[in-house]
GROMACS .gro file of C-alpha atoms in nm:
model
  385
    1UNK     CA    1 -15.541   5.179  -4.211
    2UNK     CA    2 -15.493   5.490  -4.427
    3UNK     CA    3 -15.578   5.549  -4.740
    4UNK     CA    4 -15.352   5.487  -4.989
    5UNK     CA    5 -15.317   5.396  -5.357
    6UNK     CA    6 -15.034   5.216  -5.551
    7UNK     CA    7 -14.907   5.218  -5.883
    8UNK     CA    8 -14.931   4.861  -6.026
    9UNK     CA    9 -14.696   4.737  -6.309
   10UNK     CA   10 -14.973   4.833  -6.561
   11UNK     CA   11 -14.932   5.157  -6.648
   12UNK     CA   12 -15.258   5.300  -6.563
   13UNK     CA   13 -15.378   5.076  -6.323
   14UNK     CA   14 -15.427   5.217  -5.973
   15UNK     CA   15 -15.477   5.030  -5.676
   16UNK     CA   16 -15.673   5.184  -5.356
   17UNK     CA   17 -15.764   5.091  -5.035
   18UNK     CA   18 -15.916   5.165  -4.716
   19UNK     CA   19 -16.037   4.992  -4.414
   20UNK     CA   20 -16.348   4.870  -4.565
   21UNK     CA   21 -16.234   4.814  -4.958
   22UNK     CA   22 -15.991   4.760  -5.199
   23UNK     CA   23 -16.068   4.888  -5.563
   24UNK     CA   24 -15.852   4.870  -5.866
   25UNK     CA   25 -15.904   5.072  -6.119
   26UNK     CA   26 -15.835   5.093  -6.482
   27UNK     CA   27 -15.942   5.410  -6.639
   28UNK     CA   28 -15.905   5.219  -7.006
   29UNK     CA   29 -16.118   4.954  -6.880
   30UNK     CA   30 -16.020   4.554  -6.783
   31UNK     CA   31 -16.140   4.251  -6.992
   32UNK     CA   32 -16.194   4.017  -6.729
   33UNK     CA   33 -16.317   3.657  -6.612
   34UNK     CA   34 -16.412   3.576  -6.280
   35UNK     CA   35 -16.643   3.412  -6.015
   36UNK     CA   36 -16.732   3.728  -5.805
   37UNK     CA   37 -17.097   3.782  -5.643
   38UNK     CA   38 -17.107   4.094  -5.908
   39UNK     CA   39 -17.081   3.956  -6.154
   40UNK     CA   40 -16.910   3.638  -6.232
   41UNK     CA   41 -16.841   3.527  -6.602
   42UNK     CA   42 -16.700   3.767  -6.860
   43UNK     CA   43 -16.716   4.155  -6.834
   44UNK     CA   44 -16.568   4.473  -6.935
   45UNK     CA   45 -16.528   4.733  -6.639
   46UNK     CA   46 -16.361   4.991  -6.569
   47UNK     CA   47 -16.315   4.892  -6.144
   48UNK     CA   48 -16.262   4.541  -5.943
   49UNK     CA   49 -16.378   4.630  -5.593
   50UNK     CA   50 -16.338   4.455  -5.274
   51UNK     CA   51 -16.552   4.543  -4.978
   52UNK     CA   52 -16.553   4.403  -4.635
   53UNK     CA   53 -16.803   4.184  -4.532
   54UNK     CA   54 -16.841   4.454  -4.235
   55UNK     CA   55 -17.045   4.689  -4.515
   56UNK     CA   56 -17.312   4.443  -4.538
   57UNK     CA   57 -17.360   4.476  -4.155
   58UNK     CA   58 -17.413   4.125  -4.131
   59UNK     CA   59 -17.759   4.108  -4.405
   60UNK     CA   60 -17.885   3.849  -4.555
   61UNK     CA   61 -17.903   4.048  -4.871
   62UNK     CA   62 -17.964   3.855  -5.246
   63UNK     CA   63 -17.751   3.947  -5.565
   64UNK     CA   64 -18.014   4.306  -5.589
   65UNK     CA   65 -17.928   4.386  -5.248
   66UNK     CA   66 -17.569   4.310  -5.263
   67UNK     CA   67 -17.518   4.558  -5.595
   68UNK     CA   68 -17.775   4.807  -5.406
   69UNK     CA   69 -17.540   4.816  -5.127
   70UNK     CA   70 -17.199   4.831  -5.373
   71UNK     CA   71 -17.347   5.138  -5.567
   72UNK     CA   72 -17.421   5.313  -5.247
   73UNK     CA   73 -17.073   5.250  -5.110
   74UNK     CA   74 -16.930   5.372  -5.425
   75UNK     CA   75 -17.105   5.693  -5.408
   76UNK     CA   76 -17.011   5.764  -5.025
   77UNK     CA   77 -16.664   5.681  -5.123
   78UNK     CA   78 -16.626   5.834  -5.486
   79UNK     CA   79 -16.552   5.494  -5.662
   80UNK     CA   80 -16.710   5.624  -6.042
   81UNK     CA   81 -16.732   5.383  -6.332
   82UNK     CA   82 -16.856   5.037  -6.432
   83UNK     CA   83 -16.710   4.734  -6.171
   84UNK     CA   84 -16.745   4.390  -6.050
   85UNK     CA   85 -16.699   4.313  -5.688
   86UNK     CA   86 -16.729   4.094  -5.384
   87UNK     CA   87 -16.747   4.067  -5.027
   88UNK     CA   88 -16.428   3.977  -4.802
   89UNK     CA   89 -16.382   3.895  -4.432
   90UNK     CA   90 -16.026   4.094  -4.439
   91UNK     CA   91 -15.869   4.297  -4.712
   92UNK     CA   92 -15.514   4.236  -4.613
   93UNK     CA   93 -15.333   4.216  -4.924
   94UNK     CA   94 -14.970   4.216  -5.085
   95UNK     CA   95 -14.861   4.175  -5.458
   96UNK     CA   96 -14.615   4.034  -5.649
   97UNK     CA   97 -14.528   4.115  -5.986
   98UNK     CA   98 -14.319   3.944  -6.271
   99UNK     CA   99 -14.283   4.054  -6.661
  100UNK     CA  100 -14.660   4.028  -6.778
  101UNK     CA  101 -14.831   4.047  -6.524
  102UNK     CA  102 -14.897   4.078  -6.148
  103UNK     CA  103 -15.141   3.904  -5.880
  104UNK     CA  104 -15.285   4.086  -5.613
  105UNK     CA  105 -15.350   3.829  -5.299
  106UNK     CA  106 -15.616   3.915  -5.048
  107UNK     CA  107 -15.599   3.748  -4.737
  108UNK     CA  108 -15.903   3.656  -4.501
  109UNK     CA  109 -15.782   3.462  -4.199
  110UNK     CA  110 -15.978   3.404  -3.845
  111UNK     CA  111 -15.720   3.151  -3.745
  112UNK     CA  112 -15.396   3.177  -3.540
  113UNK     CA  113 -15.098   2.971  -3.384
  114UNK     CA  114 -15.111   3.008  -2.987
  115UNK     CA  115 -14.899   2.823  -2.707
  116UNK     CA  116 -15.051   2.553  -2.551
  117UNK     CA  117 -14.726   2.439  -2.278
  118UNK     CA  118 -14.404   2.577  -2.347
  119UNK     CA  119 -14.303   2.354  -2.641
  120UNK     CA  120 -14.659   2.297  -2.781
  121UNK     CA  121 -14.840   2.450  -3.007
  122UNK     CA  122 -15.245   2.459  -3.135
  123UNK     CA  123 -15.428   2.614  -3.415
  124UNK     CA  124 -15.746   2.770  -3.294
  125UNK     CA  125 -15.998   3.024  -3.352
  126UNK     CA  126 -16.219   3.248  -3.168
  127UNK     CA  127 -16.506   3.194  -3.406
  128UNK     CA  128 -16.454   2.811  -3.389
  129UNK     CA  129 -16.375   2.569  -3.647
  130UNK     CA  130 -16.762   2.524  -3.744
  131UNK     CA  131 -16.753   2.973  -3.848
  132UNK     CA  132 -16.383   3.003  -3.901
  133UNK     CA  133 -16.229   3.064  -4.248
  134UNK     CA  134 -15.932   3.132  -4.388
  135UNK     CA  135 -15.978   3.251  -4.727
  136UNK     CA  136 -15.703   3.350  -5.044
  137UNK     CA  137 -15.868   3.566  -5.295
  138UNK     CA  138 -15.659   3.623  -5.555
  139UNK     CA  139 -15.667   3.900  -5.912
  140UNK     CA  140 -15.419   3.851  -6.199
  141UNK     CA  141 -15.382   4.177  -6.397
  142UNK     CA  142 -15.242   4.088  -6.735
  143UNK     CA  143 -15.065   4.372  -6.957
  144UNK     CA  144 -15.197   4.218  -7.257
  145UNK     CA  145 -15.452   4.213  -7.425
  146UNK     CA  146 -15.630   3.835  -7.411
  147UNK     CA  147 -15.932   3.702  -7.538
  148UNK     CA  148 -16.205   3.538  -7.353
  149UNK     CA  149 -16.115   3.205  -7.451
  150UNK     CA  150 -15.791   3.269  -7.289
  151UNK     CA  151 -15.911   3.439  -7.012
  152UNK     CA  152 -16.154   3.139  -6.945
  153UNK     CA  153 -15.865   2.925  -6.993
  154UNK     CA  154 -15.586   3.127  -6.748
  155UNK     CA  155 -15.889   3.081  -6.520
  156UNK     CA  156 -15.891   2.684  -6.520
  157UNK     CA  157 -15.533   2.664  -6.517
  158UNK     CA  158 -15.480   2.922  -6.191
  159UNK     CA  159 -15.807   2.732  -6.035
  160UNK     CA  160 -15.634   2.420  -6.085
  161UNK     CA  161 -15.290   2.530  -5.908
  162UNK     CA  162 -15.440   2.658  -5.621
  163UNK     CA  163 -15.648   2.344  -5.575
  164UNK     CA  164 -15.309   2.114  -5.625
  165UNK     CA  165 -15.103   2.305  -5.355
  166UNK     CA  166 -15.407   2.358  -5.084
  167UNK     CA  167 -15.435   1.965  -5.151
  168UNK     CA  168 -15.033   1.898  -5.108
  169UNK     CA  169 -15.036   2.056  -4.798
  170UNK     CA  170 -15.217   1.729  -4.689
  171UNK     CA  171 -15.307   1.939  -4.375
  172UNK     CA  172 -15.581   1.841  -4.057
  173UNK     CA  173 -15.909   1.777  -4.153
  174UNK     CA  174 -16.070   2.058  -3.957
  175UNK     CA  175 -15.839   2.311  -4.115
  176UNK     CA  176 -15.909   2.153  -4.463
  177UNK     CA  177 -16.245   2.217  -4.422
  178UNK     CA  178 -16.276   2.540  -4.358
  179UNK     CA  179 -15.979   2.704  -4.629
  180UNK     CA  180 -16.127   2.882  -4.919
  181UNK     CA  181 -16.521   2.851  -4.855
  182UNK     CA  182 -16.549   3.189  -4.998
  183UNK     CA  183 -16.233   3.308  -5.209
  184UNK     CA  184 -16.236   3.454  -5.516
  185UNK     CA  185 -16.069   3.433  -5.822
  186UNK     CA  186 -16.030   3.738  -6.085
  187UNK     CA  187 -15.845   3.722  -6.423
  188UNK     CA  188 -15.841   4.099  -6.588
  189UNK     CA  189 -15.657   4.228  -6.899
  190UNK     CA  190 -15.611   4.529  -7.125
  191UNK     CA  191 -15.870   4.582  -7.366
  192UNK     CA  192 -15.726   4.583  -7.711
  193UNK     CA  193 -15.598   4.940  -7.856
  194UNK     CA  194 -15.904   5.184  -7.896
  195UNK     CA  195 -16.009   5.498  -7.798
  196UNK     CA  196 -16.273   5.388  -7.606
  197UNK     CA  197 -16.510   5.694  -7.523
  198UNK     CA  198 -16.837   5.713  -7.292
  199UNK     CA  199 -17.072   5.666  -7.636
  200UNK     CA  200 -16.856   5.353  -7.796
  201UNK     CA  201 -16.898   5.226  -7.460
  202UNK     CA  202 -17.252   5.290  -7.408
  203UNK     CA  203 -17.338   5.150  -7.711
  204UNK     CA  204 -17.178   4.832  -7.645
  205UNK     CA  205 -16.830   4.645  -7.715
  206UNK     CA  206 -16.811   4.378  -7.946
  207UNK     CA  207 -16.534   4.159  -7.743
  208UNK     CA  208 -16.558   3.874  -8.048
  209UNK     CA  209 -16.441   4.116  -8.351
  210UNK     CA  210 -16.115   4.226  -8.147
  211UNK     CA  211 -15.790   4.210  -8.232
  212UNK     CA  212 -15.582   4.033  -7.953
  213UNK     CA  213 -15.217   3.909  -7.860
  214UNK     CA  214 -15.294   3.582  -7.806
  215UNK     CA  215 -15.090   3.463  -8.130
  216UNK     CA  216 -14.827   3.653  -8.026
  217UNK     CA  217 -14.782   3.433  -7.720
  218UNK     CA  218 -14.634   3.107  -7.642
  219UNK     CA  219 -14.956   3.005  -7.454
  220UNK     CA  220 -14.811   2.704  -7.324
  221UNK     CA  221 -14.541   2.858  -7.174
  222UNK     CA  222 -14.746   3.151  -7.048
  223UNK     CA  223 -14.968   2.980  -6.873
  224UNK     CA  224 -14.735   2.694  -6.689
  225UNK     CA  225 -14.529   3.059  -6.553
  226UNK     CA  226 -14.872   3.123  -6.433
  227UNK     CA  227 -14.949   2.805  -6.304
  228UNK     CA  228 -14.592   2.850  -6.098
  229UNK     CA  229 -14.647   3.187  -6.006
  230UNK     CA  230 -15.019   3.087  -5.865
  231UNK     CA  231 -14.829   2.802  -5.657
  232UNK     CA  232 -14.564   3.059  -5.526
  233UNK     CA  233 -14.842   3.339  -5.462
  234UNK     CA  234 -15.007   3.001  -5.206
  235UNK     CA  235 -14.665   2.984  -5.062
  236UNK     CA  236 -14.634   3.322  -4.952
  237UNK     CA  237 -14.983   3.379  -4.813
  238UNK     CA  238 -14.953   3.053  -4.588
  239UNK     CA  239 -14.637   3.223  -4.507
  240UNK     CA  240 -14.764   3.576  -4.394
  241UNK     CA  241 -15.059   3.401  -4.185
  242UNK     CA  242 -14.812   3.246  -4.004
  243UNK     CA  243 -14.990   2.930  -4.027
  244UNK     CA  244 -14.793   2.592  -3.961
  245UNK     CA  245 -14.934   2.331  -3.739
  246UNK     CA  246 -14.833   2.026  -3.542
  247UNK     CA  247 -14.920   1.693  -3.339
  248UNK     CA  248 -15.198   1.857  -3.130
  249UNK     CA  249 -15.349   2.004  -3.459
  250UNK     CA  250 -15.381   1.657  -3.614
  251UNK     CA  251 -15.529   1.502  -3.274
  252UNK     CA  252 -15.772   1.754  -3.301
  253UNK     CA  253 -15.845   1.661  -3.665
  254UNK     CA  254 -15.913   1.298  -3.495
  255UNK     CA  255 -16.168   1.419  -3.229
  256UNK     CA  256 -15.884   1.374  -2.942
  257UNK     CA  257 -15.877   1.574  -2.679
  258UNK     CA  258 -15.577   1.519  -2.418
  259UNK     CA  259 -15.813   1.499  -2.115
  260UNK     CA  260 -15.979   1.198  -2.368
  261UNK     CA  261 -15.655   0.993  -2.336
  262UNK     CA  262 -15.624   1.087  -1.917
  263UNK     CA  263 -15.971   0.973  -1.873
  264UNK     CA  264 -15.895   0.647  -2.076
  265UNK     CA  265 -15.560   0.603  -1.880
  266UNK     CA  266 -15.707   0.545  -1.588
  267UNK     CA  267 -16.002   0.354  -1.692
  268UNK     CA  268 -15.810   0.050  -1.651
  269UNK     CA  269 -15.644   0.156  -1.281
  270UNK     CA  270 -15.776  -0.048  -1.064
  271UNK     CA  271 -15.656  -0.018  -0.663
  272UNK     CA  272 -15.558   0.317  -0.742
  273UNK     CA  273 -15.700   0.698  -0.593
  274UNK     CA  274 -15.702   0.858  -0.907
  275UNK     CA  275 -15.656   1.218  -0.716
  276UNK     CA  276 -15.610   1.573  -0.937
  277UNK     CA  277 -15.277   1.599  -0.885
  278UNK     CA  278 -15.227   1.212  -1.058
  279UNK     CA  279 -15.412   1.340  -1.321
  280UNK     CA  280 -15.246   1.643  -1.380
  281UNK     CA  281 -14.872   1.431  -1.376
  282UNK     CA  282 -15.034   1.206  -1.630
  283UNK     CA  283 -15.158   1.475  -1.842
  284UNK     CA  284 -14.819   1.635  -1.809
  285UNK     CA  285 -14.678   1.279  -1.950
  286UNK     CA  286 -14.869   1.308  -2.214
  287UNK     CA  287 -14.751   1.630  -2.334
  288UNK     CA  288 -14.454   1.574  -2.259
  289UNK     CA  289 -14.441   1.245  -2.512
  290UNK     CA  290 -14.601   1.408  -2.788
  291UNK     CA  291 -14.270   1.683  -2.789
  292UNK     CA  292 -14.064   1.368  -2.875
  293UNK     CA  293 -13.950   1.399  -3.219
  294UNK     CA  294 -14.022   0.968  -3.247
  295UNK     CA  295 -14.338   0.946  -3.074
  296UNK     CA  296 -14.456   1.203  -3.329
  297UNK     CA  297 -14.307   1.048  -3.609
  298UNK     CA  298 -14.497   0.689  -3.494
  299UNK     CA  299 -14.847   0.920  -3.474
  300UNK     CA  300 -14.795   1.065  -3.770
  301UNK     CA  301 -14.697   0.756  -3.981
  302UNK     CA  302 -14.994   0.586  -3.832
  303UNK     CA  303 -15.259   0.922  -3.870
  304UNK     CA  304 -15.133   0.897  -4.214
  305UNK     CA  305 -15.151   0.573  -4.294
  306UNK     CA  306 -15.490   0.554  -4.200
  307UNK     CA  307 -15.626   0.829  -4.379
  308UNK     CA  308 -15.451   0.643  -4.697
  309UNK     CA  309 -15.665   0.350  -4.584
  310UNK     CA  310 -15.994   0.499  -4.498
  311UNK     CA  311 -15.998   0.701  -4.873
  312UNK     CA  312 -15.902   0.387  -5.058
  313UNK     CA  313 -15.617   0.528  -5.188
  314UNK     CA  314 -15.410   0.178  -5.191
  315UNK     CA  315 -15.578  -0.129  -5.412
  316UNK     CA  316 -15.473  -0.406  -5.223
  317UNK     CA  317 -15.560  -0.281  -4.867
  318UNK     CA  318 -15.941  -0.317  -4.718
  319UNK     CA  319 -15.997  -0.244  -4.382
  320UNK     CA  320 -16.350  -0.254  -4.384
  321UNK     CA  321 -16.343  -0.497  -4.135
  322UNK     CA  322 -16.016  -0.431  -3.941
  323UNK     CA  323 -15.857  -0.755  -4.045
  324UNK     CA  324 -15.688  -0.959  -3.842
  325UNK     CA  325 -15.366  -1.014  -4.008
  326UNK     CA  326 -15.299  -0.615  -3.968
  327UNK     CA  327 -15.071  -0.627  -3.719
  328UNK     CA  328 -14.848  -0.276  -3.782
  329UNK     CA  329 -15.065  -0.114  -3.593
  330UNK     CA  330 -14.947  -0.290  -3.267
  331UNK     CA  331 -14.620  -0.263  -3.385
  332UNK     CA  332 -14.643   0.076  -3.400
  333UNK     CA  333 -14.825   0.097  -3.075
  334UNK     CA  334 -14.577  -0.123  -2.910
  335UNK     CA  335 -14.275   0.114  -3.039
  336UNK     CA  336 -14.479   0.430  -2.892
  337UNK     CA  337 -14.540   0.249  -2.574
  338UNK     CA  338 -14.133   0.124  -2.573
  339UNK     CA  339 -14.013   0.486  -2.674
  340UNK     CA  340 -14.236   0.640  -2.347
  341UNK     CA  341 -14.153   0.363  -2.083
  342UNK     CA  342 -13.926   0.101  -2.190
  343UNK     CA  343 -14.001  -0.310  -2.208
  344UNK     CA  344 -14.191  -0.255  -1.874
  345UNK     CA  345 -14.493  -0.046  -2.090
  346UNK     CA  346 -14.491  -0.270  -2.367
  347UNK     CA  347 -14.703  -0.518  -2.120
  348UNK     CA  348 -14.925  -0.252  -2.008
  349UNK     CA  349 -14.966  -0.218  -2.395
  350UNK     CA  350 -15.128  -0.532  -2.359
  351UNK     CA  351 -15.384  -0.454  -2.154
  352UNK     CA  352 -15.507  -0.092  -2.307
  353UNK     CA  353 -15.489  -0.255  -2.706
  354UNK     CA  354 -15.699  -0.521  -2.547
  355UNK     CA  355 -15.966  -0.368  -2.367
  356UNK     CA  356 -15.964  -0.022  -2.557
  357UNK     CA  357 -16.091   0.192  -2.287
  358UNK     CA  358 -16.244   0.523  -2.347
  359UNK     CA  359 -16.204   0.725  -2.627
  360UNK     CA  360 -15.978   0.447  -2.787
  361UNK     CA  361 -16.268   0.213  -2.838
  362UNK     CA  362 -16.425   0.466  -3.129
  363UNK     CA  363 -16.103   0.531  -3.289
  364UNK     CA  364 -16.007   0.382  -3.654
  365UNK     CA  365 -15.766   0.044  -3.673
  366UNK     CA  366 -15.484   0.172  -3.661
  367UNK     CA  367 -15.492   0.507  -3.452
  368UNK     CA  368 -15.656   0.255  -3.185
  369UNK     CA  369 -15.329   0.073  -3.093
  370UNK     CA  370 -15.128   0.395  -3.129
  371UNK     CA  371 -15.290   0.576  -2.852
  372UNK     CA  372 -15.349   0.267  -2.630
  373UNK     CA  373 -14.948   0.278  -2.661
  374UNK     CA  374 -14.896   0.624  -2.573
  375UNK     CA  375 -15.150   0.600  -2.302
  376UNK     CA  376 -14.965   0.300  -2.220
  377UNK     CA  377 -14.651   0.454  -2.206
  378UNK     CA  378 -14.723   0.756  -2.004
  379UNK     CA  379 -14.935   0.545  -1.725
  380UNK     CA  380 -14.600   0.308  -1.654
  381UNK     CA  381 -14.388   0.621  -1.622
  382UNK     CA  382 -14.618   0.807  -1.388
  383UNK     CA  383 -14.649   0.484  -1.171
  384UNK     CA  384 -14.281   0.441  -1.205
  385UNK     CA  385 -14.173   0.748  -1.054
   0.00000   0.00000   0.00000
């Protein structure tokens, strides 16, 4: 990457970038709010900078280091002036801009959509899902001029809306885990109207006397646009990851592992050579099922359904104990089993819900029948060809 620099919508705000930073500058100096590692809470600077965790060269350096390291980047690179900053994985970024104000969104991502057969797909990571991150940092630059209280406030109301769509996304477990473990959040406007020189600065600026435009806003208003444009900001960066994910992501949320469900398959074969190549054509089964638009709607329901259970989320359903009168699990499990095979695997459903071979045995009440009834499924039609 090149450097280059950007006019933003503010009229002297600049934005800059190279490999290892992004820094945006505002010669008449941001009010801001944020949560960076220097310095979080309320400041007035004249710089928001954005280095790659690559600068640190992988230190385990405390806040002194950390600003140490900043002020020595910002020499070598001829960043001048007061600024808050923060570490990123990635500085990809893009911005959107509306009437007030824009939001900058940096993206740090270490996970990607490959092929697994020809019509699957799997998230993974080359760090692993224990290291891997995928991060949305995002800075609002206001052309106003808003008082702390309001700043504080924009804060909670942006934290709040990025919380609410991550959640909506309802996505796999391992992927929830590991989004925005170290984003950042900064909200920076205009100072109010002043001629603010190197000795008014120096000698401190009292941010409680100011004159503001908060009463000249409909702060309601303001900030449910923000809210919205927060949401649409989310949108767009899952969007330009190119993150979406599928059946195989959610068995891997479970702990499944394909070759889990061909080792429980033919825990129950008895008479049977269980050679490579059988293997193999029952693996192949198995993927095979799980591209079938209603054996993925019967996972899903149940995956679903059981996470709703698990987190208590319905009053009148305990499954502490796996009750007995819960029987839409092995309806479910009988439909996957029926979809795969026909009325011949429903009775080999039997047998697999039964004895729960395998990786079955561990698995929650209802995902338990599910897979015994894909397993089931796929075993009759290997042994039926």
């Amino acid at each position: 990457m090149n450097d280059t620099s950007e006019k933003n919508h503010l009229s002297n705000v600049k934005v800059s970038n190279t490999d290892n930073h992004i820094c945006i500058n505002n010669p008449d100096y941001f009010l801001t709010f944020s949560d960076l590692e220097i310095s979080d809470g309320i400041d007035i600077v004249e710089n928001i900078i954005i280095l790659k965790d690559d600068v640190k060269n992988n230190e385990n350096l405390d806040i002194e280091g950390l600003i140490g390291l900043t002020e020595d980047y910002k020499e070598t690179n001829n960043i001048s002036g007061s600024y808050i900053s923060t570490f990123s994985n990635d500085l990809e970024y893009f911005t959107n801009t509306y009437d007030d104000y824009g939001i900058l969104n940096i993206i740090s991502n270490d996970v990607s959509v490959e092929d697994f057969t020809d019509k699957l797909k799997v998230a993974n990571s080359p760090k692993g899902f224990k290291d891997a991150r995928i991060d949305l940092g995002e800075v609002i630059l206001i052309n106003k001029s808003l008082s702390p209280k309001l700043l504080i406030n924009i804060y909670k109301t942006c934290i709040k809306a990025k919380t609410k769509f991550f959640q909506g996304l309802n996505l796999p477990v391992h992927i929830n885990n590991i989004i925005n473990q170290n984003d950042f959040l900064v909200i920076a406007s205009n100072l109010p109207s002043q001629d603010y020189d190197e000795e008014y600065m120096d000698s401190g600026v009292d941010i409680t006397q100011a004159e503001y435009d908060d009463e000249s806003l409909d702060i309601p208003k303001f900030l449910k646009d923000l809210e919205e444009s927060v949401i649409i900001n989310c949108e767009d960066s899952v969007k330009r990851m190119g993150l979406d994910f599928g059946i195989l992501d959610y068995l891997v949320s479970e702990g499944i592992q394909i070759s889990d469900l061909v080792d429980a398959g033919f825990e129950l074969c008895v008479g049977v050579d269980v050679t490579s190549d059988l293997k193999n054509r029952l693996e192949e089964e198995i993927l095979k099922s799980l591209t079938d638009i209603n054996v993925i709607a019967l996972l899903m329901a149940a995956i679903r359904t059981e996470q709703d259970f698990e987190n208590n989320r319905l009053r009148e359903v305990d499954i502490s104990d796996d009750p007995a009168y819960l029987y839409t699990d092995e309806v479910l499990g009988l439909a996957i089993s029926n979809q795969i095979a026909g009325t011949k695997a429903t009775f080999n459903f039997k047998r697999y819900d039964e004895k729960k071979p395998g990786i079955i045995f561990g698995l929650g009440p209802m995902l338990d029948d599910i897979f015994a009834g894909l397993i089931a499924g796929c075993m009759s039609k290997i042994f039926e060809e």
